[in-house]
PDB file of C-alpha atoms in Angstrom:
ATOM      1  CA  MET N   1     -29.925  73.908  21.084  1.00 92.00           C
ATOM      2  CA  VAL N   2     -30.710  74.433  17.401  1.00 97.00           C
ATOM      3  CA  GLY N   3     -32.894  71.669  15.978  1.00 97.00           C
ATOM      4  CA  LEU N   4     -32.800  70.086  12.533  1.00 98.00           C
ATOM      5  CA  LEU N   5     -35.666  69.054  10.304  1.00 98.00           C
ATOM      6  CA  VAL N   6     -35.011  66.756   7.350  1.00 98.00           C
ATOM      7  CA  VAL N   7     -37.675  66.894   4.639  1.00 98.00           C
ATOM      8  CA  SER N   8     -37.698  64.289   1.893  1.00 97.00           C
ATOM      9  CA  HIS N   9     -40.169  62.984  -0.630  1.00 97.00           C
ATOM     10  CA  SER N  10     -39.638  59.617   1.056  1.00 97.00           C
ATOM     11  CA  GLY N  11     -40.324  59.093   4.732  1.00 96.00           C
ATOM     12  CA  LYS N  12     -37.802  56.242   4.736  1.00 96.00           C
ATOM     13  CA  ALA N  13     -35.102  58.456   3.223  1.00 97.00           C
ATOM     14  CA  ALA N  14     -35.723  61.230   5.764  1.00 98.00           C
ATOM     15  CA  ALA N  15     -35.642  58.742   8.642  1.00 98.00           C
ATOM     16  CA  GLY N  16     -32.424  57.186   7.356  1.00 98.00           C
ATOM     17  CA  ILE N  17     -30.692  60.549   7.107  1.00 98.00           C
ATOM     18  CA  VAL N  18     -31.760  61.394  10.660  1.00 98.00           C
ATOM     19  CA  GLU N  19     -30.522  57.986  11.827  1.00 98.00           C
ATOM     20  CA  ILE N  20     -27.071  58.636  10.336  1.00 98.00           C
ATOM     21  CA  ALA N  21     -26.832  62.171  11.756  1.00 98.00           C
ATOM     22  CA  ALA N  22     -27.933  60.970  15.202  1.00 97.00           C
ATOM     23  CA  GLU N  23     -24.903  58.680  15.299  1.00 96.00           C
ATOM     24  CA  MET N  24     -22.728  61.801  15.159  1.00 93.00           C
ATOM     25  CA  ALA N  25     -24.817  64.087  17.387  1.00 95.00           C
ATOM     26  CA  SER N  26     -27.273  62.182  19.539  1.00 91.00           C
ATOM     27  CA  ASP N  27     -28.169  65.179  21.741  1.00 95.00           C
ATOM     28  CA  VAL N  28     -29.408  67.317  18.839  1.00 96.00           C
ATOM     29  CA  SER N  29     -33.129  67.454  18.114  1.00 97.00           C
ATOM     30  CA  LEU N  30     -33.367  65.695  14.731  1.00 98.00           C
ATOM     31  CA  VAL N  31     -36.764  65.222  13.118  1.00 98.00           C
ATOM     32  CA  ALA N  32     -37.628  63.467   9.851  1.00 98.00           C
ATOM     33  CA  VAL N  33     -40.642  64.337   7.713  1.00 98.00           C
ATOM     34  CA  GLY N  34     -41.325  62.676   4.406  1.00 96.00           C
ATOM     35  CA  GLY N  35     -43.980  61.404   2.098  1.00 94.00           C
ATOM     36  CA  ASP N  36     -47.415  62.658   1.232  1.00 92.00           C
ATOM     37  CA  PRO N  37     -50.454  62.417   3.554  1.00 91.00           C
ATOM     38  CA  ASP N  38     -51.375  59.035   2.052  1.00 92.00           C
ATOM     39  CA  GLY N  39     -47.950  57.526   2.736  1.00 88.00           C
ATOM     40  CA  GLY N  40     -46.729  57.834  -0.841  1.00 93.00           C
ATOM     41  CA  ILE N  41     -43.887  59.793  -2.355  1.00 96.00           C
ATOM     42  CA  GLY N  42     -44.262  63.543  -1.898  1.00 95.00           C
ATOM     43  CA  THR N  43     -44.233  66.250   0.747  1.00 95.00           C
ATOM     44  CA  ASP N  44     -46.872  67.926   2.877  1.00 95.00           C
ATOM     45  CA  ALA N  45     -46.650  71.480   4.253  1.00 95.00           C
ATOM     46  CA  ASP N  46     -48.796  70.653   7.302  1.00 95.00           C
ATOM     47  CA  ALA N  47     -46.558  67.716   8.253  1.00 96.00           C
ATOM     48  CA  ILE N  48     -43.496  69.897   7.761  1.00 97.00           C
ATOM     49  CA  ALA N  49     -45.003  72.594  10.019  1.00 97.00           C
ATOM     50  CA  ALA N  50     -45.639  69.953  12.698  1.00 96.00           C
ATOM     51  CA  GLY N  51     -42.046  68.770  12.289  1.00 97.00           C
ATOM     52  CA  LEU N  52     -40.802  72.315  12.855  1.00 97.00           C
ATOM     53  CA  ASP N  53     -42.648  72.452  16.160  1.00 96.00           C
ATOM     54  CA  GLU N  54     -41.269  69.060  17.165  1.00 97.00           C
ATOM     55  CA  ALA N  55     -37.661  69.935  16.276  1.00 97.00           C
ATOM     56  CA  ASP N  56     -37.652  73.331  18.004  1.00 96.00           C
ATOM     57  CA  ASP N  57     -35.927  73.458  21.396  1.00 90.00           C
ATOM     58  CA  GLY N  58     -36.407  77.211  21.536  1.00 91.00           C
ATOM     59  CA  GLU N  59     -33.344  78.206  19.506  1.00 95.00           C
ATOM     60  CA  GLY N  60     -34.815  77.618  16.065  1.00 97.00           C
ATOM     61  CA  VAL N  61     -34.664  74.954  13.392  1.00 98.00           C
ATOM     62  CA  VAL N  62     -32.519  74.467  10.307  1.00 98.00           C
ATOM     63  CA  VAL N  63     -34.482  72.728   7.546  1.00 98.00           C
ATOM     64  CA  LEU N  64     -32.787  70.529   4.963  1.00 98.00           C
ATOM     65  CA  VAL N  65     -34.719  69.355   1.908  1.00 97.00           C
ATOM     66  CA  ASP N  66     -34.151  66.907  -0.909  1.00 95.00           C
ATOM     67  CA  LEU N  67     -35.879  68.197  -4.077  1.00 90.00           C
ATOM     68  CA  GLY N  68     -37.922  71.033  -5.586  1.00 87.00           C
ATOM     69  CA  SER N  69     -41.401  70.661  -4.133  1.00 89.00           C
ATOM     70  CA  ALA N  70     -39.924  69.844  -0.726  1.00 94.00           C
ATOM     71  CA  THR N  71     -38.389  73.316  -0.846  1.00 95.00           C
ATOM     72  CA  MET N  72     -41.695  74.940  -1.775  1.00 96.00           C
ATOM     73  CA  ASN N  73     -43.618  73.113   0.951  1.00 96.00           C
ATOM     74  CA  ALA N  74     -40.890  73.793   3.531  1.00 97.00           C
ATOM     75  CA  GLU N  75     -40.944  77.512   2.702  1.00 97.00           C
ATOM     76  CA  LEU N  76     -44.724  77.502   3.103  1.00 96.00           C
ATOM     77  CA  ALA N  77     -44.471  75.650   6.423  1.00 96.00           C
ATOM     78  CA  VAL N  78     -41.869  78.109   7.730  1.00 96.00           C
ATOM     79  CA  GLU N  79     -44.211  80.978   6.862  1.00 94.00           C
ATOM     80  CA  MET N  80     -47.134  79.252   8.649  1.00 90.00           C
ATOM     81  CA  ALA N  81     -45.211  78.199  11.761  1.00 89.00           C
ATOM     82  CA  GLU N  82     -44.381  80.262  14.795  1.00 89.00           C
ATOM     83  CA  THR N  83     -40.993  78.560  14.991  1.00 92.00           C
ATOM     84  CA  ASP N  84     -37.871  80.510  14.018  1.00 95.00           C
ATOM     85  CA  ALA N  85     -36.593  78.462  11.084  1.00 97.00           C
ATOM     86  CA  VAL N  86     -34.302  78.764   8.072  1.00 97.00           C
ATOM     87  CA  LEU N  87     -33.761  76.571   5.024  1.00 97.00           C
ATOM     88  CA  ALA N  88     -30.237  75.439   4.198  1.00 98.00           C
ATOM     89  CA  ASP N  89     -29.072  75.265   0.591  1.00 96.00           C
ATOM     90  CA  ALA N  90     -27.117  72.061   1.151  1.00 97.00           C
ATOM     91  CA  PRO N  91     -26.956  68.411   0.136  1.00 96.00           C
ATOM     92  CA  VAL N  92     -29.445  66.780   2.441  1.00 97.00           C
ATOM     93  CA  LEU N  93     -27.330  63.964   3.903  1.00 97.00           C
ATOM     94  CA  GLU N  94     -23.944  65.666   4.163  1.00 97.00           C
ATOM     95  CA  GLY N  95     -25.547  68.944   5.202  1.00 98.00           C
ATOM     96  CA  THR N  96     -27.555  67.274   7.939  1.00 98.00           C
ATOM     97  CA  VAL N  97     -24.489  65.543   9.363  1.00 97.00           C
ATOM     98  CA  ASN N  98     -22.424  68.760   9.274  1.00 97.00           C
ATOM     99  CA  ALA N  99     -25.239  70.761  10.846  1.00 98.00           C
ATOM    100  CA  ALA N 100     -25.900  68.158  13.544  1.00 98.00           C
ATOM    101  CA  VAL N 101     -22.262  68.026  14.610  1.00 97.00           C
ATOM    102  CA  HIS N 102     -22.146  71.828  14.683  1.00 97.00           C
ATOM    103  CA  ALA N 103     -25.465  72.178  16.532  1.00 97.00           C
ATOM    104  CA  ALA N 104     -24.144  69.911  19.283  1.00 96.00           C
ATOM    105  CA  GLY N 105     -21.585  72.572  20.165  1.00 93.00           C
ATOM    106  CA  SER N 106     -22.315  75.098  22.885  1.00 89.00           C
ATOM    107  CA  LYS N 107     -21.801  78.136  20.633  1.00 94.00           C
ATOM    108  CA  ALA N 108     -24.070  77.059  17.776  1.00 96.00           C
ATOM    109  CA  THR N 109     -26.624  79.574  16.559  1.00 96.00           C
ATOM    110  CA  LEU N 110     -29.340  79.227  13.967  1.00 97.00           C
ATOM    111  CA  ASP N 111     -27.240  81.050  11.366  1.00 97.00           C
ATOM    112  CA  SER N 112     -23.981  79.251  12.163  1.00 97.00           C
ATOM    113  CA  THR N 113     -25.761  75.887  11.996  1.00 98.00           C
ATOM    114  CA  ARG N 114     -27.226  76.741   8.593  1.00 98.00           C
ATOM    115  CA  ASP N 115     -23.736  77.824   7.483  1.00 98.00           C
ATOM    116  CA  ALA N 116     -22.309  74.485   8.666  1.00 97.00           C
ATOM    117  CA  ALA N 117     -24.910  72.645   6.603  1.00 98.00           C
ATOM    118  CA  GLU N 118     -24.152  74.743   3.540  1.00 98.00           C
ATOM    119  CA  GLU N 119     -20.404  74.089   3.849  1.00 96.00           C
ATOM    120  CA  ALA N 120     -21.199  70.528   2.768  1.00 96.00           C
ATOM    121  CA  ARG N 121     -21.853  71.755  -0.793  1.00 93.00           C
ATOM    122  CA  GLY N 122     -18.137  71.786  -1.493  1.00 88.00           C
ATOM    123  CA  MET N 123     -17.202  68.486   0.106  1.00 88.00           C
ATOM    124  CA  SER N 124     -15.305  66.091  -2.097  1.00 88.00           C
ATOM    125  CA  LYS N 125     -16.103  62.404  -1.722  1.00 84.00           C
ATOM    126  CA  LEU N 126     -12.970  61.170  -3.464  1.00 89.00           C
TER     127      LEU N 126
END
Protein backbone atom coordinates (compact mmCIF):
# COMPACT_ATOMS: atom_id res chain seq x y z
CA MET A 1 0.00 0.00 0.00
CA VAL A 2 1.23 3.51 -0.81
CA GLY A 3 2.23 5.44 2.30
CA LEU A 4 1.79 9.13 3.07
CA LEU A 5 4.18 11.51 4.76
CA VAL A 6 2.90 14.86 6.03
CA VAL A 7 5.61 17.49 6.50
CA SER A 8 4.82 20.69 8.36
CA HIS A 9 6.76 23.42 10.08
CA SER A 10 4.79 22.43 13.18
CA GLY A 11 4.91 18.92 14.59
CA LYS A 12 1.47 19.48 16.11
CA ALA A 13 0.01 20.54 12.76
CA ALA A 14 1.48 17.50 10.98
CA ALA A 15 0.18 15.17 13.69
CA GLY A 16 -3.28 16.74 13.54
CA ILE A 17 -3.50 16.32 9.78
CA VAL A 18 -2.47 12.67 10.09
CA GLU A 19 -5.06 12.20 12.85
CA ILE A 20 -7.83 13.54 10.60
CA ALA A 21 -6.75 11.45 7.59
CA ALA A 22 -6.51 8.31 9.73
CA GLU A 23 -10.20 8.67 10.56
CA MET A 24 -10.93 8.20 6.85
CA ALA A 25 -8.29 5.56 6.05
CA SER A 26 -6.98 3.82 9.14
CA ASP A 27 -5.14 1.07 7.22
CA VAL A 28 -2.92 3.50 5.29
CA SER A 29 0.59 4.17 6.56
CA LEU A 30 0.38 7.83 7.63
CA VAL A 31 3.42 9.50 9.14
CA ALA A 32 3.78 13.05 10.49
CA VAL A 33 7.05 14.97 10.55
CA GLY A 34 7.28 18.54 11.73
CA GLY A 35 9.38 21.05 13.54
CA ASP A 36 13.09 21.64 13.66
CA PRO A 37 15.58 19.41 15.53
CA ASP A 38 15.20 21.55 18.67
CA GLY A 39 11.41 21.18 18.74
CA GLY A 40 10.71 24.63 17.33
CA ILE A 41 9.02 25.73 14.15
CA GLY A 42 10.82 24.55 11.03
CA THR A 43 11.66 21.42 9.06
CA ASP A 44 14.57 19.00 9.02
CA ALA A 45 15.67 16.95 5.99
CA ASP A 46 17.05 14.12 8.15
CA ALA A 47 13.76 13.77 10.03
CA ILE A 48 11.87 13.83 6.75
CA ALA A 49 14.14 11.08 5.35
CA ALA A 50 13.45 8.97 8.45
CA GLY A 51 9.73 9.61 7.97
CA LEU A 52 9.97 8.36 4.39
CA ASP A 53 11.44 5.09 5.61
CA GLU A 54 8.74 4.78 8.27
CA ALA A 55 5.87 5.48 5.85
CA ASP A 56 7.08 3.12 3.12
CA ASP A 57 5.28 -0.23 2.91
CA GLY A 58 7.20 -1.10 -0.23
CA GLU A 59 4.97 0.70 -2.74
CA GLY A 60 6.36 4.19 -2.22
CA VAL A 61 5.37 7.33 -0.38
CA VAL A 62 3.47 10.45 -1.37
CA VAL A 63 4.79 13.50 0.50
CA LEU A 64 2.57 16.47 1.32
CA VAL A 65 4.12 19.69 2.61
CA ASP A 66 2.85 22.93 4.07
CA LEU A 67 5.20 25.78 3.05
CA GLY A 68 8.32 26.70 1.07
CA SER A 69 11.23 25.35 3.08
CA ALA A 70 9.28 22.17 3.82
CA THR A 71 9.28 21.61 0.07
CA MET A 72 13.02 22.19 -0.21
CA ASN A 73 13.82 19.88 2.70
CA ALA A 74 11.39 17.22 1.44
CA GLU A 75 13.00 17.30 -2.02
CA LEU A 76 16.41 16.90 -0.40
CA ALA A 77 15.17 14.01 1.75
CA VAL A 78 13.67 12.25 -1.28
CA GLU A 79 17.03 12.54 -3.05
CA MET A 80 18.86 11.12 0.01
CA ALA A 81 16.43 8.28 0.72
CA GLU A 82 16.25 4.90 -0.92
CA THR A 83 12.46 5.04 -0.74
CA ASP A 84 10.47 5.62 -3.93
CA ALA A 85 8.72 8.90 -3.15
CA VAL A 86 6.99 11.80 -4.89
CA LEU A 87 5.87 15.22 -3.69
CA ALA A 88 2.27 16.26 -4.26
CA ASP A 89 1.43 19.83 -5.22
CA ALA A 90 -1.68 19.91 -3.05
CA PRO A 91 -3.20 21.62 -0.03
CA VAL A 92 -1.77 19.68 2.86
CA LEU A 93 -4.94 18.80 4.78
CA GLU A 94 -7.38 18.22 1.92
CA GLY A 95 -4.69 16.55 -0.17
CA THR A 96 -3.74 14.19 2.63
CA VAL A 97 -7.35 13.14 3.18
CA ASN A 98 -7.95 12.60 -0.55
CA ALA A 99 -4.70 10.66 -0.92
CA ALA A 100 -5.36 8.53 2.16
CA VAL A 101 -8.82 7.51 0.99
CA HIS A 102 -7.41 6.70 -2.45
CA ALA A 103 -4.39 4.81 -1.08
CA ALA A 104 -6.73 2.56 0.90
CA GLY A 105 -8.07 1.18 -2.37
CA SER A 106 -6.62 -1.99 -3.85
CA LYS A 107 -5.69 -0.37 -7.18
CA ALA A 108 -3.82 2.63 -5.80
CA THR A 109 -0.38 3.33 -7.23
CA LEU A 110 2.17 5.94 -6.27
CA ASP A 111 1.19 8.13 -9.22
CA SER A 112 -2.57 7.71 -8.80
CA THR A 113 -2.27 8.53 -5.09
CA ARG A 114 -0.32 11.70 -5.87
CA ASP A 115 -2.98 12.58 -8.46
CA ALA A 116 -5.71 12.08 -5.84
CA ALA A 117 -3.91 14.46 -3.50
CA GLU A 118 -3.51 17.05 -6.23
CA GLU A 119 -7.22 16.88 -7.12
CA ALA A 120 -7.83 18.64 -3.80
CA ARG A 121 -6.45 21.89 -5.27
CA GLY A 122 -9.78 22.57 -6.93
CA MET A 123 -12.08 21.65 -4.07
CA SER A 124 -14.59 24.29 -3.10
CA LYS A 125 -15.36 24.64 0.60
CA LEU A 126 -18.57 26.60 0.12
